[in-house]
């Protein structure tokens, strides 16, 4: 997506709106009007499963009647956040926080939350509280390589061998590595990497990695990875499927979320269109539960890592208008999602804009026969920059391969270039349902090396600057050239020998005799390979 600023509306009442309504309208880029169905993440939300419809419940008229057996709700507890892990026994475990609805501050009692463990035999609920884990807000749970459950809450975590407990409280250790933490360490979200290590995103959009998900988290990014737009960002959610990383971040003031993708979890692209916004809780007959706000999105994934359900904390009014003993409250809802297709590009040579023909294998599944189900004329394939707008390669021919379908695409302007790591397909089934998918490329390294420097250290007497380089990637790094800049001027160059995953190497640069750094030091470390800039690390040292 091209860099652009989404501006607040220039209404005279803007300050009043922000202060009292906890909402302001965001102006969308005009090009978003040209997105086709499937071009934005929000198109993947599907109708909620038919459930117990009731009008004898709390809530304003916009959310009554509703499915009271969807997710978790109670007339006596205000729920918030929460995500689901399927246990070894097949039971779905929801880790969610809440507080008494009649608390003296109403919703604003949230800082006194208790984190609960709730269960259900159905992914969409209803969930019933089994036990209390302990105090804490905004929980997110994940499993470690040894099978233990870890439930993060703001400022700490709980860990146990079984969802029923006992739970032991702990506190993460964070290594800034000479970088500035953006907006503090709260509302953390986690994704499992291929080797069982964890990638974490903090509230401000910083990227962190822990080798085991419990011990020290290391900061890799020196700036926010969020989209370059105006927004009051919080509640990131990150996950990984069999191909790539995904992230959604919410602009709580504008009630609009953005969708991003990454090959390595450190460098991100932003796709156009809303990731979610109010109005996504729909019944099969088209009825919409019009919750005022959707926050704390979490996902449930299938064996391939595809999202098949999203969970949200929802509230029917402005947070501070939810008062003790009134008709307002909050709950957790479950929304099914279009999981997408499993795709693989069969071309053995790198695909570029000059490529005229691309063969893509669409995998058949128990609930999907690509040869019989797909409207072939609707398919488009290429870069998201083209396909999301209905452009890209079209179908030239097809060939069945067992339960799978090999589709040959031909044309011009696929938009695929050397930076593409997962081209996209959009189309329709014959029944009209949207289909989409991202394709793995056989010539792309999905476990790349990730070189990351610590803050340079200047030794005045020796006239040397020392830099430690870590490899937080999952492959050994090839030999890499390094440039060291001071206040944008190159002051030294060197070559870094290969580093194994999680390995570290120290490189020292001898400075010129006349080099005297100021008290405030602006250093940059550049990584260059085969003449191409791979990455840049920036440091401001006071």
XYZ file of C-alpha atoms in Angstrom:
542
model
C 0.000 0.000 0.000
C 1.352 3.423 -0.905
C 2.343 5.593 2.023
C -0.459 8.011 2.790
C -1.926 9.780 5.739
C -5.455 8.985 6.907
C -6.630 12.313 8.315
C -9.153 13.076 11.022
C -12.232 14.821 9.694
C -11.967 18.581 9.953
C -15.223 19.055 11.812
C -15.617 21.837 14.338
C -16.835 19.291 16.860
C -13.784 17.032 16.530
C -12.400 17.698 20.006
C -15.801 17.115 21.559
C -16.098 13.857 19.639
C -12.710 12.602 20.787
C -13.203 13.606 24.419
C -16.701 12.322 24.973
C -17.591 9.766 22.318
C -14.331 7.807 22.196
C -14.715 7.773 18.439
C -13.780 9.829 15.410
C -14.329 9.087 11.752
C -11.244 8.224 9.701
C -11.122 9.242 6.068
C -10.426 6.216 3.867
C -8.180 6.418 0.782
C -10.322 6.765 -2.347
C -8.645 3.722 -3.905
C -10.224 1.478 -1.268
C -13.532 1.963 -3.072
C -12.122 -0.143 -5.930
C -11.306 -3.211 -3.841
C -13.118 -6.378 -4.902
C -14.698 -8.931 -2.558
C -11.749 -10.653 -0.920
C -9.519 -7.637 -1.386
C -9.633 -6.670 2.270
C -9.245 -8.811 5.351
C -12.704 -7.890 6.622
C -14.256 -9.838 3.726
C -13.177 -13.082 5.436
C -15.621 -12.808 8.356
C -18.586 -15.155 7.963
C -22.013 -15.442 9.573
C -22.111 -16.626 13.167
C -23.439 -20.168 13.721
C -27.128 -20.415 14.531
C -27.568 -20.354 18.286
C -29.877 -19.511 21.150
C -31.490 -16.186 20.277
C -32.672 -14.233 23.310
C -34.055 -10.758 24.004
C -34.159 -11.230 27.782
C -30.590 -9.976 28.229
C -28.605 -6.845 29.056
C -27.608 -4.487 26.264
C -28.923 -1.622 24.166
C -31.453 -2.277 21.410
C -28.693 -2.607 18.794
C -27.486 -5.909 20.300
C -30.849 -7.377 21.349
C -31.909 -10.038 20.535
C -28.610 -11.888 20.130
C -27.009 -15.310 20.352
C -26.363 -15.653 24.073
C -24.608 -18.995 23.607
C -21.946 -17.491 21.350
C -18.632 -16.914 23.159
C -19.091 -16.091 26.818
C -21.386 -13.666 28.616
C -23.029 -13.266 31.995
C -25.451 -10.797 33.611
C -23.052 -10.492 36.575
C -19.617 -10.359 34.908
C -18.224 -7.945 32.319
C -15.843 -9.973 30.139
C -12.951 -8.631 28.085
C -10.277 -10.084 25.813
C -9.665 -13.788 25.624
C -8.348 -16.413 23.229
C -8.859 -20.127 22.740
C -6.549 -23.157 22.844
C -7.779 -26.662 22.079
C -6.610 -29.079 24.764
C -5.198 -32.551 24.296
C -8.593 -33.900 25.419
C -10.398 -32.090 22.575
C -11.956 -29.484 24.897
C -11.724 -25.828 23.892
C -10.142 -23.659 26.586
C -10.934 -19.935 26.644
C -8.674 -17.674 28.680
C -10.600 -14.466 29.323
C -10.652 -11.696 31.908
C -13.580 -10.014 33.645
C -14.833 -8.090 36.657
C -18.171 -7.806 38.497
C -20.699 -5.920 36.396
C -21.867 -3.984 39.462
C -18.349 -2.805 40.367
C -18.329 0.761 41.649
C -16.597 2.118 38.523
C -18.508 0.040 35.989
C -16.372 -0.769 32.954
C -13.571 1.444 34.255
C -12.998 -1.165 36.963
C -11.127 -3.138 34.270
C -7.732 -2.613 35.931
C -8.956 -4.951 38.695
C -9.682 -7.796 36.274
C -9.512 -11.460 37.138
C -8.327 -13.885 34.462
C -10.586 -16.936 34.096
C -10.268 -20.341 32.490
C -13.504 -21.298 30.696
C -14.299 -24.348 28.573
C -16.646 -25.524 25.849
C -17.073 -28.600 23.671
C -17.849 -26.271 20.754
C -15.369 -23.772 19.309
C -17.990 -21.004 19.208
C -19.279 -21.659 22.729
C -21.041 -21.267 24.990
C -18.064 -21.137 27.357
C -18.430 -21.771 31.065
C -15.978 -20.617 33.745
C -14.099 -23.529 35.295
C -11.693 -21.701 37.571
C -9.898 -18.449 38.281
C -6.255 -18.216 37.212
C -5.435 -14.995 39.057
C -5.496 -11.234 38.761
C -4.675 -9.728 35.365
C -6.050 -7.945 32.306
C -5.882 -8.543 28.543
C -4.861 -12.226 28.621
C -3.326 -14.011 25.654
C -2.456 -17.693 25.915
C -0.067 -19.934 24.035
C 1.570 -23.323 24.446
C 5.279 -23.910 24.843
C 7.307 -26.585 23.064
C 7.169 -28.752 26.202
C 3.354 -28.620 26.220
C 2.906 -26.168 29.084
C 0.288 -23.424 28.902
C 1.370 -19.805 29.326
C -1.209 -17.050 29.859
C 0.177 -13.548 29.458
C -1.505 -10.682 31.344
C -0.361 -7.074 31.580
C 2.922 -6.958 33.569
C 3.306 -10.732 33.951
C 2.204 -14.238 33.064
C 0.820 -17.465 34.522
C 2.196 -20.880 33.579
C 0.862 -24.403 34.147
C 1.075 -27.948 32.804
C -2.710 -28.157 32.581
C -5.435 -25.552 31.911
C -6.964 -26.528 35.252
C -3.780 -25.447 37.016
C -2.093 -25.035 39.371
C -0.837 -21.772 37.894
C 2.482 -20.175 38.817
C 2.942 -16.429 38.345
C 6.055 -15.055 36.658
C 7.444 -11.908 35.022
C 9.100 -11.701 31.606
C 12.609 -10.321 31.235
C 13.132 -7.865 28.378
C 16.429 -6.959 26.710
C 16.168 -3.640 24.852
C 19.570 -4.161 23.209
C 20.178 -0.415 23.047
C 16.816 0.391 21.478
C 13.911 2.526 22.646
C 10.720 0.743 23.692
C 7.742 2.235 21.843
C 4.716 2.987 24.067
C 5.697 0.608 26.830
C 5.384 -3.122 27.357
C 1.684 -3.906 27.529
C -0.943 -5.620 25.368
C 1.648 -8.110 24.148
C 0.804 -10.624 21.410
C 2.723 -13.758 20.411
C 3.289 -16.068 17.436
C 5.116 -19.390 17.277
C 8.020 -19.648 14.864
C 8.973 -22.818 12.986
C 11.404 -23.978 15.701
C 9.021 -23.340 18.600
C 10.544 -19.992 19.530
C 8.214 -17.024 19.990
C 7.882 -13.739 18.158
C 6.208 -11.008 20.195
C 4.741 -7.625 19.253
C 4.275 -5.003 21.967
C 1.599 -2.328 22.056
C 3.746 0.190 20.169
C 4.619 -2.153 17.313
C 8.070 -3.297 18.443
C 9.235 -6.791 17.442
C 10.754 -9.097 20.082
C 12.005 -12.709 20.007
C 12.416 -15.292 22.757
C 14.059 -18.622 22.046
C 11.676 -20.577 24.299
C 8.782 -18.155 24.938
C 9.532 -17.797 28.654
C 13.073 -16.583 29.022
C 14.420 -13.252 27.859
C 12.612 -11.433 25.036
C 15.009 -9.461 22.798
C 14.026 -6.271 20.980
C 14.901 -6.250 17.268
C 13.079 -3.240 15.819
C 14.058 0.392 16.334
C 10.743 1.827 15.117
C 7.106 0.824 14.992
C 6.143 -1.738 12.383
C 2.574 -0.374 12.165
C 1.146 1.190 8.979
C 2.375 4.736 8.184
C -1.001 6.363 8.879
C -2.487 8.513 11.635
C -4.109 6.362 14.292
C -4.348 5.619 17.987
C -2.981 2.092 17.761
C -3.300 -0.699 20.319
C -4.326 -4.354 20.584
C -2.030 -5.893 17.950
C -2.613 -9.560 17.141
C 0.116 -11.593 15.432
C 0.054 -15.172 14.150
C 1.867 -17.410 11.695
C 0.516 -19.939 9.213
C 2.420 -22.456 7.083
C 3.759 -19.669 4.835
C 3.946 -16.271 6.489
C 3.265 -14.061 9.497
C 0.104 -11.984 9.821
C -0.660 -9.008 12.030
C -3.697 -6.824 12.675
C -3.556 -3.643 14.715
C -6.555 -1.643 15.885
C -7.019 2.135 15.776
C -9.285 2.286 18.842
C -10.280 5.908 18.287
C -11.169 5.464 14.629
C -12.682 1.990 15.165
C -10.731 0.683 12.168
C -8.063 -2.008 12.063
C -5.247 -2.618 9.564
C -3.889 -5.898 8.160
C -0.195 -6.635 7.571
C 1.921 -9.585 6.358
C 5.567 -10.560 6.718
C 7.981 -13.280 5.589
C 10.255 -13.046 8.640
C 8.147 -11.303 11.306
C 10.369 -8.212 11.258
C 9.640 -6.508 7.934
C 5.968 -5.931 7.125
C 3.746 -4.880 4.223
C 0.259 -3.409 4.699
C -2.647 -4.518 2.530
C -5.380 -1.976 1.697
C -8.839 -1.997 3.217
C -10.250 -2.426 6.696
C -9.167 -5.485 8.643
C -12.266 -5.136 10.820
C -14.698 -2.497 12.022
C -18.139 -2.425 13.701
C -20.759 -4.563 11.968
C -18.908 -7.874 11.507
C -21.128 -9.928 13.872
C -23.767 -11.101 11.421
C -26.438 -13.795 11.668
C -27.120 -16.169 8.807
C -30.301 -14.251 7.938
C -28.313 -11.015 7.597
C -29.159 -9.564 11.009
C -26.248 -7.638 12.513
C -25.421 -7.412 16.198
C -24.364 -3.753 16.233
C -21.769 -3.714 18.978
C -20.297 -0.277 19.583
C -16.698 -1.456 19.752
C -14.664 -4.512 18.780
C -11.296 -4.854 20.479
C -8.722 -7.456 21.577
C -9.025 -9.620 18.452
C -7.631 -13.141 18.856
C -7.569 -16.023 16.382
C -8.030 -19.794 16.393
C -6.019 -21.617 13.725
C -6.275 -24.976 11.964
C -3.426 -27.444 11.431
C -2.002 -25.350 8.577
C -2.188 -22.189 10.657
C -5.152 -20.732 8.789
C -7.577 -18.681 10.860
C -10.953 -20.393 11.165
C -12.399 -18.249 13.966
C -11.821 -14.793 15.427
C -12.655 -13.771 18.991
C -13.392 -10.200 20.026
C -14.130 -8.295 23.181
C -17.275 -6.273 22.418
C -19.198 -3.624 24.322
C -22.579 -2.102 23.518
C -21.737 1.510 24.442
C -18.910 3.918 25.220
C -16.757 2.334 27.891
C -17.255 4.968 30.566
C -21.021 4.932 30.009
C -21.097 1.303 31.186
C -22.034 1.947 34.836
C -22.600 -0.444 37.753
C -25.985 -2.158 37.708
C -27.118 -0.655 34.386
C -28.186 -2.386 31.176
C -24.749 -2.123 29.547
C -21.848 -4.570 29.689
C -19.273 -6.421 27.593
C -18.657 -9.993 26.436
C -16.483 -12.121 24.167
C -17.866 -13.156 20.760
C -16.789 -15.850 18.295
C -16.932 -15.194 14.534
C -16.219 -17.904 11.933
C -13.779 -16.999 9.184
C -13.146 -18.022 5.599
C -9.949 -20.036 6.032
C -8.718 -19.666 2.450
C -7.184 -22.179 0.047
C -3.854 -24.015 0.232
C -1.742 -22.941 -2.746
C 1.741 -23.671 -4.098
C 3.474 -22.119 -7.096
C 5.066 -24.883 -9.183
C 7.448 -22.728 -11.235
C 11.036 -23.685 -10.416
C 12.560 -20.417 -11.568
C 11.910 -17.153 -9.704
C 8.726 -15.416 -10.811
C 9.119 -11.776 -11.829
C 7.089 -9.189 -13.693
C 8.568 -10.608 -16.903
C 7.143 -14.097 -16.222
C 4.331 -14.881 -18.666
C 3.109 -18.189 -17.264
C 2.590 -19.377 -13.679
C 1.422 -22.825 -12.589
C -0.360 -22.954 -9.232
C -1.460 -26.068 -7.377
C -4.748 -25.650 -5.484
C -4.983 -28.382 -2.887
C -8.200 -30.325 -2.461
C -9.606 -30.793 1.035
C -12.430 -32.732 2.664
C -14.775 -29.759 2.319
C -13.358 -28.400 -0.930
C -13.010 -29.921 -4.414
C -11.268 -27.269 -6.513
C -12.091 -28.943 -9.841
C -15.824 -28.948 -9.085
C -16.271 -25.996 -6.738
C -14.342 -23.112 -8.322
C -15.719 -20.631 -10.844
C -12.517 -20.616 -12.907
C -13.335 -17.432 -14.788
C -13.389 -15.514 -11.506
C -9.813 -16.400 -10.499
C -7.111 -13.732 -10.423
C -3.504 -14.352 -9.391
C -0.541 -12.103 -8.693
C 0.617 -9.479 -6.253
C -1.942 -8.251 -3.719
C -1.407 -4.800 -5.259
C -3.124 -6.062 -8.416
C -5.352 -8.928 -7.302
C -7.111 -6.973 -4.545
C -8.411 -4.668 -7.253
C -9.537 -7.423 -9.639
C -6.431 -7.341 -11.782
C -3.601 -9.834 -12.232
C -3.185 -13.042 -14.274
C -6.262 -14.952 -15.457
C -6.761 -18.692 -16.000
C -5.343 -20.164 -19.193
C -5.816 -23.878 -18.557
C -6.392 -26.418 -15.758
C -5.367 -29.997 -15.052
C -6.595 -32.304 -12.312
C -3.981 -34.023 -10.174
C -5.742 -36.469 -7.878
C -7.867 -34.341 -5.525
C -5.853 -31.249 -6.402
C -6.103 -28.851 -9.321
C -3.179 -27.351 -11.245
C -4.143 -24.011 -12.737
C -2.030 -22.293 -15.376
C -2.232 -18.502 -15.291
C -1.103 -16.286 -18.152
C -1.160 -12.587 -18.860
C 0.598 -9.336 -18.100
C 0.990 -7.075 -15.082
C 0.822 -9.656 -12.311
C 2.673 -7.170 -10.098
C 4.983 -9.923 -8.850
C 8.533 -8.683 -8.369
C 11.702 -9.852 -6.614
C 10.311 -8.716 -3.241
C 7.195 -10.879 -3.466
C 7.120 -13.728 -0.951
C 3.475 -14.878 -1.116
C 1.397 -13.950 -4.194
C -2.356 -13.904 -3.756
C -5.347 -15.529 -5.442
C -8.941 -14.279 -5.265
C -12.032 -15.733 -6.882
C -15.442 -17.291 -6.262
C -16.906 -20.710 -5.792
C -19.739 -21.674 -8.122
C -22.140 -20.992 -5.252
C -20.891 -17.390 -5.156
C -18.813 -17.665 -1.969
C -15.534 -15.750 -2.000
C -12.327 -17.782 -2.093
C -8.780 -16.590 -1.574
C -5.332 -17.842 -0.714
C -1.634 -17.013 -0.577
C 0.822 -19.200 -2.453
C 4.134 -20.542 -1.247
C 7.025 -19.926 -3.644
C 9.513 -22.832 -3.851
C 12.473 -20.505 -4.346
C 11.757 -18.250 -1.324
C 13.535 -18.792 2.002
C 10.813 -18.739 4.649
C 13.331 -19.218 7.460
C 15.798 -16.446 6.668
C 18.665 -15.246 8.809
C 17.831 -12.103 10.791
C 20.929 -10.094 11.682
C 20.447 -7.554 14.449
C 23.016 -5.284 16.082
C 23.271 -4.105 19.654
C 24.095 -0.468 20.358
C 27.668 0.405 19.252
C 30.158 1.017 22.062
C 32.952 3.579 21.571
C 36.326 2.994 23.231
C 38.049 6.360 23.281
C 41.536 5.196 24.239
C 41.660 2.495 21.553
C 39.849 4.625 18.975
C 37.539 1.683 18.304
C 33.824 1.076 18.064
C 32.559 -2.389 18.937
C 29.223 -3.854 17.780
C 27.690 -7.188 18.736
C 25.686 -8.854 15.961
C 23.069 -11.516 16.755
C 21.350 -13.830 14.306
C 17.734 -14.202 15.454
C 16.758 -15.972 12.235
C 16.269 -19.694 11.692
C 19.058 -20.162 9.130
C 22.759 -19.427 9.203
C 23.590 -16.001 7.823
C 25.891 -15.819 4.802
C 28.905 -13.529 4.843
C 27.582 -9.968 5.078
C 29.165 -6.571 4.589
C 28.581 -4.002 7.333
C 28.690 -0.231 7.248
C 28.796 1.885 10.393
C 27.431 5.413 10.129
C 27.702 8.267 12.581
C 25.267 11.153 12.049
C 24.594 9.794 8.521
C 28.285 9.674 7.524
C 29.962 6.321 6.860
C 32.852 6.048 9.322
C 33.800 2.371 8.960
C 33.215 -0.755 6.881
C 33.772 -4.435 7.569
C 32.684 -7.977 6.751
C 30.781 -10.258 9.072
C 31.440 -13.980 8.813
C 28.466 -16.427 8.836
C 26.557 -16.742 12.131
C 24.473 -19.750 13.104
C 20.878 -19.253 14.366
C 20.890 -17.615 17.810
C 24.639 -17.122 17.470
C 26.438 -13.861 18.190
C 29.585 -12.248 16.806
C 31.496 -9.129 17.784
C 32.948 -6.853 15.155
C 35.239 -3.924 15.922
C 35.894 -0.895 13.755
C 38.977 1.283 14.057
C 38.022 4.936 13.727
C 40.024 7.770 12.248
C 42.233 9.676 14.725
C 40.168 12.822 14.351
C 36.861 11.041 15.126
C 35.348 12.409 18.348
C 31.693 11.489 18.951
C 29.462 14.012 20.627
C 27.612 13.264 23.856
C 24.486 12.529 21.841
C 25.414 9.817 19.354
C 23.372 8.808 16.321
C 24.739 5.526 15.012
C 23.441 3.403 12.143
C 24.465 -0.154 11.293
C 23.795 -1.251 7.728
C 23.808 -4.872 6.523
C 24.704 -5.291 2.835
C 24.804 -8.483 0.806
C 25.824 -8.722 -2.842
C 25.666 -4.951 -3.039
C 22.045 -4.866 -1.811
C 20.959 -3.218 1.440
C 19.395 -5.961 3.584
C 18.550 -4.096 6.778
C 19.309 -1.001 8.823
C 19.556 -0.654 12.612
C 19.413 2.854 14.094
C 20.573 3.903 17.556
C 20.319 7.197 19.431
C 22.710 7.080 22.371
C 22.541 9.913 24.875
